[in-house]
Amino acid sequence: MARLLVTGGAGFIGANFVHYWVEQYPDDRVVVLDSLTYAGNLASLEGLTDCEQFRFVKESIVEKDVVATLLREEQIDTVVHFAAESHVDRSISGPADFIDTNIVGTHNLLQAARSAWLDSDDAPASHRFHHVSTDEVYGSLGPTDPGFSESTPYAPNSPYSASKAASDHLVRAYHHTYGLQVTTSNCSNNYGPYQFPEKLIPLMIVNALEGKLLPVYGDGSNIRDWLYVEDHVRAIDLVLKKGRVGETYNIGGNEEWANIDIVNRICAAIDTAFVDDGELATRFPDAPAAKGGQTASLITSVKDRPGHDWRYAIDPSRAQNELGFRPQHDFAGGLASTIDWMLNNEAWWRAVMDGSYRDWVTKHYASS
Ligand code: NAD
Ligand code: TDX
């Protein structure tokens, strides 16, 4: 039986990880530590908060003492570290929070883990610190460059990716210097249920349903390698179970798509959904598809993101060969599931976007 501390477990990937873990490993203890920024939602952990193996703690990883106390009190032997400021555009308009959470927060966790696991008489017999990172630390690729491998030099271009790169280096240093048992995964762009509608795919879906413009940065030719979130979560499980301590693993979907192609696919899928289900026109009367129009009419080219990386792609060889990891969802299937999920979970995205779930959080977790 493992005792996990999952930081950022109320965010997009963290929440998917927690749902997966509780179902797969019902005997494990799962403690979520999340400060519930705009991106963290208890609504994403629905059904778990009453579950005995699960505990939610609303605190920040920047609070050193909180983390140290929690590791000891809960006898944590495994940290899975998702908590981060994660949106590139926000890092451009306000980098300071990214430095605090992604760098200082990660360092606090490492310090607390070192103290509880390496410098304590009642340390668990074995431990693991798994750090969830991104392919953006490697910078940008040209059209014919090979995908990022674990030995590709770091070249972060945004304040977000620079802060993640710094955290990766700290994790590595705590292994080499102190012997902390760490692993790191650097993953490509995720999509799927519970993703906050500021990232490309959920934003385009929500805007299409509400008849708002679909803002495509620049000429829309930028390419990302897309992975359905459930596959990322399985990959982390494999790293925890089979990964070599001290190593990093690049995780990708082998699904490279240009932004404009993704937006066009979303538009076409929404047009079809409105034809198939007459009720959608009543639920979303402002959507062009509700009036027999084309969702693609909303696509608008807007000013490019400063320093916009052109292409990301992953060389998945190590994860394939060492962990046996293969994505189970292709992009067509994953995108269709994501659109279905958004259509069936309107209450979730409306609540997280207008912040109304926060009243409930304040009442229940004010003093945790
Ligand atoms: P997210 O923004 O959806 O969620 C982040 C979570 O962290 C939120 O619940 C937020 O409340 C919490 N958080 C933020 N600051 C905190 C703090 N100081 N203390 C405690 N909790 C805090 O992010 P995500 O997309 O789920 O990403 C999770 C991790 O995966 C991040 O580390 C990110 O860098 C990495 N990653 C994301 C992607 C992607 O495509 N989304 C791809 C690769 C790697
Ligand atoms: O409105 C938009 N229009 C647009 O053209 C938005 C929000 C994005 N884009 C473009 C920018 C990117 O080329 O779409 C692409 C994807 O953008 P994001 O969803 O913001 O993701 P990205 O910048 O690629 O970073 C994501 O993947 C790696 C996550 O946000 C990071 O947390 C993760 O590490």
Tab-separated table of C-alpha atoms and ligand atoms in Angstrom:
chain	number	residue	atom	x	y	z
A	1	MET	CA	0.000	0.000	0.000
A	2	ALA	CA	1.411	3.371	-1.032
A	3	ARG	CA	0.740	6.742	0.596
A	4	LEU	CA	0.652	9.463	-2.059
A	5	LEU	CA	0.819	13.221	-1.827
A	6	VAL	CA	-0.528	14.612	-5.100
A	7	THR	CA	0.214	18.322	-5.494
A	8	GLY	CA	-2.037	20.220	-7.899
A	9	GLY	CA	-4.530	17.344	-7.746
A	10	ALA	CA	-7.485	19.675	-8.336
A	11	GLY	CA	-6.062	20.849	-11.681
A	12	PHE	CA	-6.576	19.290	-15.091
A	13	ILE	CA	-4.013	16.486	-15.216
A	14	GLY	CA	-3.819	16.089	-11.428
A	15	ALA	CA	-7.578	15.485	-11.149
A	16	ASN	CA	-7.486	12.914	-13.947
A	17	PHE	CA	-4.560	11.234	-12.164
A	18	VAL	CA	-6.401	11.132	-8.821
A	19	HIS	CA	-9.581	9.643	-10.343
A	20	TYR	CA	-7.459	7.000	-12.090
A	21	TRP	CA	-5.379	6.185	-9.007
A	22	VAL	CA	-8.290	5.825	-6.594
A	23	GLU	CA	-10.002	3.462	-9.016
A	24	GLN	CA	-6.893	1.401	-9.814
A	25	TYR	CA	-5.443	1.255	-6.306
A	26	PRO	CA	-8.289	1.452	-3.766
A	27	ASP	CA	-6.001	0.476	-0.877
A	28	ASP	CA	-3.625	3.413	-1.361
A	29	ARG	CA	-3.891	6.643	0.617
A	30	VAL	CA	-4.234	9.716	-1.651
A	31	VAL	CA	-3.722	13.177	-0.141
A	32	VAL	CA	-4.236	16.111	-2.509
A	33	LEU	CA	-2.443	19.363	-1.723
A	34	ASP	CA	-3.779	22.205	-3.844
A	35	SER	CA	-4.147	25.924	-3.176
A	36	LEU	CA	-7.096	26.154	-5.614
A	37	THR	CA	-5.915	28.929	-7.879
A	38	TYR	CA	-8.266	29.890	-10.730
A	39	ALA	CA	-7.118	26.628	-12.411
A	40	GLY	CA	-7.874	24.292	-9.503
A	41	ASN	CA	-11.420	23.104	-8.952
A	42	LEU	CA	-12.880	20.810	-6.334
A	43	ALA	CA	-15.625	20.291	-8.888
A	44	SER	CA	-13.043	18.192	-10.753
A	45	LEU	CA	-12.716	15.850	-7.755
A	46	GLU	CA	-16.426	15.267	-7.389
A	47	GLY	CA	-17.257	11.889	-5.898
A	48	LEU	CA	-13.908	11.622	-4.107
A	49	THR	CA	-14.222	14.070	-1.258
A	50	ASP	CA	-16.278	11.610	0.837
A	51	CYS	CA	-14.047	8.658	0.026
A	52	GLU	CA	-12.118	7.315	3.041
A	53	GLN	CA	-8.778	6.793	1.298
A	54	PHE	CA	-8.832	10.409	0.083
A	55	ARG	CA	-8.020	13.710	1.794
A	56	PHE	CA	-8.010	17.206	0.353
A	57	VAL	CA	-5.828	19.965	1.833
A	58	LYS	CA	-6.242	23.513	0.555
A	59	GLU	CA	-2.768	24.983	0.991
A	60	SER	CA	0.060	26.239	-1.173
A	61	ILE	CA	3.295	24.371	-1.859
A	62	VAL	CA	4.986	27.710	-1.238
A	63	GLU	CA	4.120	27.250	2.496
A	64	LYS	CA	7.157	25.248	3.592
A	65	ASP	CA	5.882	24.210	7.016
A	66	VAL	CA	2.574	22.925	5.674
A	67	VAL	CA	4.318	20.578	3.272
A	68	ALA	CA	6.758	19.305	5.905
A	69	THR	CA	3.971	18.658	8.426
A	70	LEU	CA	1.835	16.872	5.868
A	71	LEU	CA	4.609	14.516	4.772
A	72	ARG	CA	5.186	13.407	8.354
A	73	GLU	CA	1.572	13.410	9.554
A	74	GLU	CA	0.389	11.313	6.594
A	75	GLN	CA	3.589	9.213	6.419
A	76	ILE	CA	3.787	9.954	2.724
A	77	ASP	CA	6.139	7.725	0.720
A	78	THR	CA	5.329	8.990	-2.798
A	79	VAL	CA	5.003	12.572	-4.019
A	80	VAL	CA	3.490	13.131	-7.451
A	81	HIS	CA	4.091	16.790	-8.181
A	82	PHE	CA	1.673	18.434	-10.628
A	83	ALA	CA	1.132	21.808	-8.908
A	84	ALA	CA	2.216	24.648	-11.168
A	85	GLU	CA	1.194	27.791	-12.901
A	86	SER	CA	0.718	26.215	-16.320
A	87	HIS	CA	-0.542	28.720	-18.908
A	88	VAL	CA	2.078	30.240	-21.218
A	89	ASP	CA	0.042	33.393	-21.989
A	90	ARG	CA	-0.329	34.155	-18.275
A	91	SER	CA	3.432	33.691	-17.812
A	92	ILE	CA	3.994	36.359	-20.452
A	93	SER	CA	1.662	38.899	-18.825
A	94	GLY	CA	2.723	38.071	-15.228
A	95	PRO	CA	5.746	35.805	-14.677
A	96	ALA	CA	6.144	36.330	-10.897
A	97	ASP	CA	3.600	33.663	-9.819
A	98	PHE	CA	5.410	31.182	-12.068
A	99	ILE	CA	8.675	31.783	-10.229
A	100	ASP	CA	6.970	31.427	-6.825
A	101	THR	CA	5.036	28.238	-7.476
A	102	ASN	CA	7.072	26.453	-10.113
A	103	ILE	CA	10.539	27.168	-8.728
A	104	VAL	CA	10.230	28.128	-5.044
A	105	GLY	CA	7.267	25.775	-4.491
A	106	THR	CA	9.079	22.829	-6.083
A	107	HIS	CA	12.154	23.568	-3.997
A	108	ASN	CA	10.060	23.618	-0.816
A	109	LEU	CA	8.684	20.191	-1.675
A	110	LEU	CA	12.188	18.864	-2.312
A	111	GLN	CA	13.449	20.265	0.981
A	112	ALA	CA	10.525	18.781	2.883
A	113	ALA	CA	10.961	15.422	1.146
A	114	ARG	CA	14.668	15.383	1.920
A	115	SER	CA	13.993	16.135	5.527
A	116	ALA	CA	11.205	13.543	5.937
A	117	TRP	CA	12.807	10.783	3.870
A	118	LEU	CA	16.570	11.171	4.220
A	119	ASP	CA	17.128	12.964	7.522
A	120	SER	CA	14.491	11.364	9.729
A	121	ASP	CA	14.426	8.363	12.059
A	122	ASP	CA	10.920	7.361	11.052
A	123	ALA	CA	11.423	7.627	7.274
A	124	PRO	CA	9.454	5.156	5.100
A	125	ALA	CA	11.365	2.103	3.863
A	126	SER	CA	11.323	3.427	0.309
A	127	HIS	CA	10.253	6.689	-1.266
A	128	ARG	CA	9.743	8.388	-4.616
A	129	PHE	CA	9.451	12.003	-5.731
A	130	HIS	CA	7.897	12.147	-9.204
A	131	HIS	CA	8.068	15.504	-10.947
A	132	VAL	CA	5.585	16.206	-13.763
A	133	SER	CA	7.143	18.460	-16.364
A	134	THR	CA	6.741	19.529	-19.959
A	135	ASP	CA	8.337	19.195	-23.383
A	136	GLU	CA	8.409	23.019	-23.593
A	137	VAL	CA	11.720	23.006	-21.678
A	138	TYR	CA	13.427	21.890	-24.901
A	139	GLY	CA	12.392	24.975	-26.893
A	140	SER	CA	11.107	24.985	-30.452
A	141	LEU	CA	11.699	22.635	-33.423
A	142	GLY	CA	11.947	23.352	-37.146
A	143	PRO	CA	9.817	21.409	-39.647
A	144	THR	CA	12.265	18.529	-40.197
A	145	ASP	CA	13.988	18.356	-36.792
A	146	PRO	CA	13.736	15.042	-34.937
A	147	GLY	CA	11.496	14.993	-31.837
A	148	PHE	CA	12.813	15.937	-28.395
A	149	SER	CA	14.699	13.109	-26.704
A	150	GLU	CA	15.820	13.007	-23.072
A	151	SER	CA	19.268	14.241	-24.193
A	152	THR	CA	18.004	17.250	-26.178
A	153	PRO	CA	19.579	20.366	-24.608
A	154	TYR	CA	17.231	22.567	-22.597
A	155	ALA	CA	16.282	25.843	-24.367
A	156	PRO	CA	13.144	27.221	-22.684
A	157	ASN	CA	11.658	30.269	-24.413
A	158	SER	CA	8.785	31.505	-22.222
A	159	PRO	CA	8.759	32.446	-18.532
A	160	TYR	CA	6.557	29.346	-18.043
A	161	SER	CA	8.990	26.931	-19.681
A	162	ALA	CA	11.974	28.621	-18.017
A	163	SER	CA	10.361	28.125	-14.606
A	164	LYS	CA	9.630	24.464	-15.386
A	165	ALA	CA	13.219	23.992	-16.614
A	166	ALA	CA	14.508	25.437	-13.331
A	167	SER	CA	12.306	23.032	-11.360
A	168	ASP	CA	13.545	20.072	-13.444
A	169	HIS	CA	17.142	21.021	-12.632
A	170	LEU	CA	16.391	21.282	-8.911
A	171	VAL	CA	14.790	17.831	-8.914
A	172	ARG	CA	17.833	16.414	-10.708
A	173	ALA	CA	20.203	18.136	-8.276
A	174	TYR	CA	18.395	16.720	-5.222
A	175	HIS	CA	18.958	13.242	-6.631
A	176	HIS	CA	22.611	13.732	-7.494
A	177	THR	CA	23.549	15.687	-4.384
A	178	TYR	CA	21.419	14.132	-1.649
A	179	GLY	CA	20.296	10.808	-3.109
A	180	LEU	CA	16.586	11.672	-3.178
A	181	GLN	CA	14.801	8.986	-5.227
A	182	VAL	CA	13.355	11.057	-8.065
A	183	THR	CA	11.884	10.571	-11.523
A	184	THR	CA	10.749	13.248	-13.993
A	185	SER	CA	8.417	13.040	-16.978
A	186	ASN	CA	8.408	15.665	-19.742
A	187	CYS	CA	5.121	15.420	-21.572
A	188	SER	CA	3.662	16.989	-24.699
A	189	ASN	CA	0.347	18.926	-24.900
A	190	ASN	CA	-2.502	17.226	-23.055
A	191	TYR	CA	-6.225	17.522	-23.722
A	192	GLY	CA	-9.358	15.876	-22.315
A	193	PRO	CA	-11.851	16.172	-19.428
A	194	TYR	CA	-11.414	18.856	-16.715
A	195	GLN	CA	-9.083	21.111	-18.751
A	196	PHE	CA	-9.607	24.769	-17.879
A	197	PRO	CA	-11.074	26.618	-20.891
A	198	GLU	CA	-8.091	28.884	-21.436
A	199	LYS	CA	-6.044	26.233	-23.245
A	200	LEU	CA	-6.526	25.827	-27.005
A	201	ILE	CA	-8.942	22.886	-27.252
A	202	PRO	CA	-11.455	23.588	-24.445
A	203	LEU	CA	-11.374	27.328	-25.186
A	204	MET	CA	-12.306	26.734	-28.818
A	205	ILE	CA	-15.128	24.359	-27.835
A	206	VAL	CA	-16.650	26.781	-25.307
A	207	ASN	CA	-16.322	29.788	-27.628
A	208	ALA	CA	-17.895	27.850	-30.501
A	209	LEU	CA	-20.884	26.918	-28.319
A	210	GLU	CA	-21.294	30.499	-27.115
A	211	GLY	CA	-20.889	32.056	-30.575
A	212	LYS	CA	-17.673	33.859	-29.598
A	213	LEU	CA	-14.672	34.390	-31.891
A	214	LEU	CA	-12.139	31.562	-32.146
A	215	PRO	CA	-8.798	33.384	-31.765
A	216	VAL	CA	-6.021	31.667	-33.725
A	217	TYR	CA	-2.588	33.115	-32.973
A	218	GLY	CA	-0.671	34.230	-36.077
A	219	ASP	CA	-1.204	32.043	-39.129
A	220	GLY	CA	-2.209	28.977	-37.080
A	221	SER	CA	0.677	26.904	-38.470
A	222	ASN	CA	2.246	26.167	-35.048
A	223	ILE	CA	2.437	22.469	-34.306
A	224	ARG	CA	2.018	20.573	-31.046
A	225	ASP	CA	2.203	16.831	-30.294
A	226	TRP	CA	-1.132	15.991	-28.618
A	227	LEU	CA	-1.749	13.348	-25.953
A	228	TYR	CA	-5.096	12.426	-24.405
A	229	VAL	CA	-4.813	13.058	-20.657
A	230	GLU	CA	-5.773	9.494	-19.682
A	231	ASP	CA	-2.692	8.249	-21.575
A	232	HIS	CA	-0.458	10.721	-19.718
A	233	VAL	CA	-1.820	9.476	-16.405
A	234	ARG	CA	-1.087	5.856	-17.370
A	235	ALA	CA	2.418	6.880	-18.394
A	236	ILE	CA	3.051	8.415	-14.957
A	237	ASP	CA	1.839	5.199	-13.338
A	238	LEU	CA	4.359	3.284	-15.487
A	239	VAL	CA	7.182	5.664	-14.542
A	240	LEU	CA	6.323	5.199	-10.852
A	241	LYS	CA	6.255	1.422	-11.188
A	242	LYS	CA	9.001	0.749	-13.746
A	243	GLY	CA	10.993	3.974	-14.176
A	244	ARG	CA	14.654	4.108	-13.248
A	245	VAL	CA	15.365	6.392	-10.309
A	246	GLY	CA	17.187	9.562	-11.356
A	247	GLU	CA	15.898	9.299	-14.948
A	248	THR	CA	13.637	11.446	-17.069
A	249	TYR	CA	11.054	10.095	-19.513
A	250	ASN	CA	9.627	11.988	-22.492
A	251	ILE	CA	5.958	11.195	-23.051
A	252	GLY	CA	4.135	12.032	-26.277
A	253	GLY	CA	1.196	11.066	-28.420
A	254	ASN	CA	2.829	10.783	-31.859
A	255	GLU	CA	0.042	13.097	-32.990
A	256	GLU	CA	1.465	16.291	-34.474
A	257	TRP	CA	-1.201	18.748	-35.587
A	258	ALA	CA	-1.165	22.399	-36.638
A	259	ASN	CA	-3.416	24.648	-34.524
A	260	ILE	CA	-5.557	25.723	-37.478
A	261	ASP	CA	-6.263	22.100	-38.404
A	262	ILE	CA	-7.376	21.373	-34.837
A	263	VAL	CA	-9.679	24.392	-34.769
A	264	ASN	CA	-11.193	23.369	-38.119
A	265	ARG	CA	-11.774	19.840	-36.821
A	266	ILE	CA	-13.501	21.163	-33.703
A	267	CYS	CA	-15.732	23.389	-35.875
A	268	ALA	CA	-16.705	20.505	-38.145
A	269	ALA	CA	-17.417	18.224	-35.162
A	270	ILE	CA	-19.644	20.830	-33.526
A	271	ASP	CA	-21.593	21.413	-36.744
A	272	THR	CA	-22.222	17.663	-36.929
A	273	ALA	CA	-23.204	17.439	-33.256
A	274	PHE	CA	-25.875	20.121	-33.755
A	275	VAL	CA	-27.292	18.276	-36.769
A	276	ASP	CA	-27.394	14.987	-34.798
A	277	ASP	CA	-28.872	16.427	-31.597
A	278	GLY	CA	-31.636	19.016	-32.024
A	279	GLU	CA	-31.548	19.872	-28.296
A	280	LEU	CA	-28.136	21.546	-28.670
A	281	ALA	CA	-29.669	24.475	-30.573
A	282	THR	CA	-31.911	25.167	-27.544
A	283	ARG	CA	-29.042	24.830	-25.063
A	284	PHE	CA	-26.590	26.947	-27.089
A	285	PRO	CA	-28.711	29.414	-29.096
A	286	ASP	CA	-25.746	31.744	-29.802
A	287	ALA	CA	-23.741	29.062	-31.625
A	288	PRO	CA	-23.703	29.598	-35.412
A	289	ALA	CA	-24.606	25.892	-35.719
A	290	ALA	CA	-27.861	26.596	-33.831
A	291	LYS	CA	-28.983	28.810	-36.735
A	292	GLY	CA	-27.822	26.487	-39.492
A	293	GLY	CA	-24.553	28.445	-39.895
A	294	GLN	CA	-20.979	27.192	-39.868
A	295	THR	CA	-18.904	27.234	-36.669
A	296	ALA	CA	-15.790	27.915	-38.780
A	297	SER	CA	-17.185	31.409	-39.528
A	298	LEU	CA	-15.992	32.326	-35.994
A	299	ILE	CA	-12.302	31.614	-36.743
A	300	THR	CA	-10.277	34.823	-36.423
A	301	SER	CA	-6.550	35.307	-36.863
A	302	VAL	CA	-5.228	37.406	-33.964
A	303	LYS	CA	-1.839	38.879	-33.006
A	304	ASP	CA	0.727	36.163	-32.417
A	305	ARG	CA	1.903	35.138	-28.929
A	306	PRO	CA	5.285	36.824	-28.221
A	307	GLY	CA	8.116	34.299	-28.592
A	308	HIS	CA	5.608	31.690	-29.816
A	309	ASP	CA	7.357	28.299	-30.145
A	310	TRP	CA	6.676	26.916	-33.602
A	311	ARG	CA	6.789	23.153	-33.158
A	312	TYR	CA	6.994	20.585	-30.359
A	313	ALA	CA	7.379	16.852	-30.951
A	314	ILE	CA	8.457	13.983	-28.729
A	315	ASP	CA	10.769	11.095	-29.467
A	316	PRO	CA	8.974	8.485	-27.335
A	317	SER	CA	11.628	5.728	-27.671
A	318	ARG	CA	12.712	5.559	-24.028
A	319	ALA	CA	9.164	5.433	-22.643
A	320	GLN	CA	8.252	2.819	-25.257
A	321	ASN	CA	11.313	0.616	-24.766
A	322	GLU	CA	11.752	0.838	-20.998
A	323	LEU	CA	8.184	1.259	-19.787
A	324	GLY	CA	6.224	-0.340	-22.623
A	325	PHE	CA	4.197	2.875	-22.931
A	326	ARG	CA	1.897	3.267	-25.953
A	327	PRO	CA	-0.962	5.788	-26.128
A	328	GLN	CA	-4.334	4.055	-26.227
A	329	HIS	CA	-6.195	7.018	-27.748
A	330	ASP	CA	-5.527	8.524	-31.166
A	331	PHE	CA	-6.208	12.210	-31.749
A	332	ALA	CA	-9.465	11.679	-33.664
A	333	GLY	CA	-10.950	9.541	-30.867
A	334	GLY	CA	-9.584	11.684	-28.049
A	335	LEU	CA	-10.906	14.889	-29.598
A	336	ALA	CA	-14.351	13.363	-30.146
A	337	SER	CA	-14.439	12.194	-26.483
A	338	THR	CA	-13.343	15.641	-25.299
A	339	ILE	CA	-16.070	17.425	-27.280
A	340	ASP	CA	-18.668	14.940	-25.966
A	341	TRP	CA	-17.411	15.497	-22.410
A	342	MET	CA	-17.684	19.276	-22.756
A	343	LEU	CA	-21.230	18.962	-24.176
A	344	ASN	CA	-22.223	16.681	-21.288
A	345	ASN	CA	-20.513	18.725	-18.564
A	346	GLU	CA	-21.695	22.253	-19.232
A	347	ALA	CA	-22.308	22.767	-15.487
A	348	TRP	CA	-18.625	22.014	-14.791
A	349	TRP	CA	-17.163	24.483	-17.282
A	350	ARG	CA	-19.647	27.216	-16.436
A	351	ALA	CA	-18.877	26.842	-12.716
A	352	VAL	CA	-15.097	26.842	-13.106
A	353	MET	CA	-15.174	29.767	-15.506
A	354	ASP	CA	-17.392	32.025	-13.399
A	355	GLY	CA	-15.805	30.873	-10.130
A	356	SER	CA	-19.177	30.054	-8.490
A	357	TYR	CA	-17.826	26.807	-7.028
A	358	ARG	CA	-15.567	28.967	-4.857
A	359	ASP	CA	-18.399	29.789	-2.405
A	360	TRP	CA	-18.673	26.103	-1.660
A	361	VAL	CA	-14.910	25.771	-1.266
A	362	THR	CA	-14.688	28.729	1.085
A	363	LYS	CA	-17.389	27.239	3.306
A	364	HIS	CA	-15.887	23.742	3.449
A	365	TYR	CA	-12.164	24.370	3.449
A	366	ALA	CA	-11.734	27.740	5.109
A	367	SER	CA	-9.698	26.306	7.962
A	368	SER	CA	-8.117	23.151	6.567
B	1	NAD	P1	-3.492	23.246	-14.243
B	1	NAD	O1	-3.146	24.685	-14.371
B	1	NAD	O2	-4.766	22.744	-14.829
B	1	NAD	O3	-3.502	22.814	-12.711
B	1	NAD	C1	-2.533	23.261	-11.812
B	1	NAD	C2	-3.009	22.946	-10.397
B	1	NAD	O4	-1.996	23.362	-9.479
B	1	NAD	C3	-4.288	23.691	-10.013
B	1	NAD	O5	-5.171	22.819	-9.348
B	1	NAD	C4	-3.811	24.791	-9.084
B	1	NAD	O6	-4.786	25.181	-8.122
B	1	NAD	C5	-2.615	24.100	-8.423
B	1	NAD	N1	-1.640	25.074	-7.908
B	1	NAD	C6	-1.118	26.152	-8.540
B	1	NAD	N2	-0.284	26.804	-7.720
B	1	NAD	C7	-0.252	26.100	-6.548
B	1	NAD	C8	0.447	26.255	-5.323
B	1	NAD	N3	1.290	27.284	-5.111
B	1	NAD	N4	0.245	25.343	-4.344
B	1	NAD	C9	-0.602	24.302	-4.521
B	1	NAD	N5	-1.300	24.124	-5.665
B	1	NAD	C10	-1.116	24.998	-6.666
B	1	NAD	O7	-2.242	22.461	-14.847
B	1	NAD	P2	-2.206	21.095	-15.655
B	1	NAD	O8	-2.424	21.381	-17.097
B	1	NAD	O9	-3.029	20.075	-14.956
B	1	NAD	O10	-0.654	20.735	-15.486
B	1	NAD	C11	-0.212	19.956	-14.379
B	1	NAD	C12	1.287	19.793	-14.474
B	1	NAD	O11	1.610	19.143	-15.699
B	1	NAD	C13	2.057	21.110	-14.478
B	1	NAD	O12	3.214	20.943	-13.710
B	1	NAD	C14	2.390	21.346	-15.946
B	1	NAD	O13	3.591	22.080	-16.072
B	1	NAD	C15	2.550	19.923	-16.445
B	1	NAD	N6	2.245	19.697	-17.871
B	1	NAD	C16	1.073	20.128	-18.403
B	1	NAD	C17	0.800	19.857	-19.746
B	1	NAD	C18	-0.500	20.293	-20.390
B	1	NAD	O14	-0.656	20.140	-21.608
B	1	NAD	N7	-1.474	20.796	-19.656
B	1	NAD	C19	1.719	19.148	-20.512
B	1	NAD	C20	2.916	18.737	-19.915
B	1	NAD	C21	3.163	18.994	-18.588
B	2	TDX	O1	-6.518	31.138	-27.944
B	2	TDX	C1	-5.532	30.484	-28.331
B	2	TDX	N1	-5.175	30.508	-29.648
B	2	TDX	C2	-4.095	29.846	-30.149
B	2	TDX	O2	-3.822	29.912	-31.343
B	2	TDX	C3	-4.742	29.694	-27.418
B	2	TDX	C4	-5.071	29.624	-25.961
B	2	TDX	C5	-3.662	29.018	-27.935
B	2	TDX	N2	-3.332	29.097	-29.243
B	2	TDX	C6	-2.165	28.354	-29.750
B	2	TDX	C7	-0.881	28.575	-28.990
B	2	TDX	C8	-0.174	27.241	-29.119
B	2	TDX	O3	0.540	27.187	-30.340
B	2	TDX	O4	-2.460	26.971	-29.575
B	2	TDX	C9	-1.309	26.232	-29.167
B	2	TDX	C10	-1.596	25.563	-27.845
B	2	TDX	O5	-1.677	26.611	-26.883
B	2	TDX	P1	-1.955	26.315	-25.316
B	2	TDX	O6	-3.193	25.492	-25.192
B	2	TDX	O7	-1.862	27.603	-24.593
B	2	TDX	O8	-0.741	25.339	-24.982
B	2	TDX	P2	0.857	25.535	-25.087
B	2	TDX	O9	1.238	26.940	-25.101
B	2	TDX	O10	1.335	24.667	-26.229
B	2	TDX	O11	1.301	24.878	-23.688
B	2	TDX	C11	0.623	23.683	-23.195
B	2	TDX	O12	1.352	22.525	-23.440
B	2	TDX	C12	2.478	22.260	-22.635
B	2	TDX	C13	0.267	23.799	-21.722
B	2	TDX	O13	-0.427	25.004	-21.477
B	2	TDX	C14	1.495	23.714	-20.856
B	2	TDX	O14	1.115	23.701	-19.484
B	2	TDX	C15	2.202	22.417	-21.163
B	2	TDX	O15	3.409	22.356	-20.463
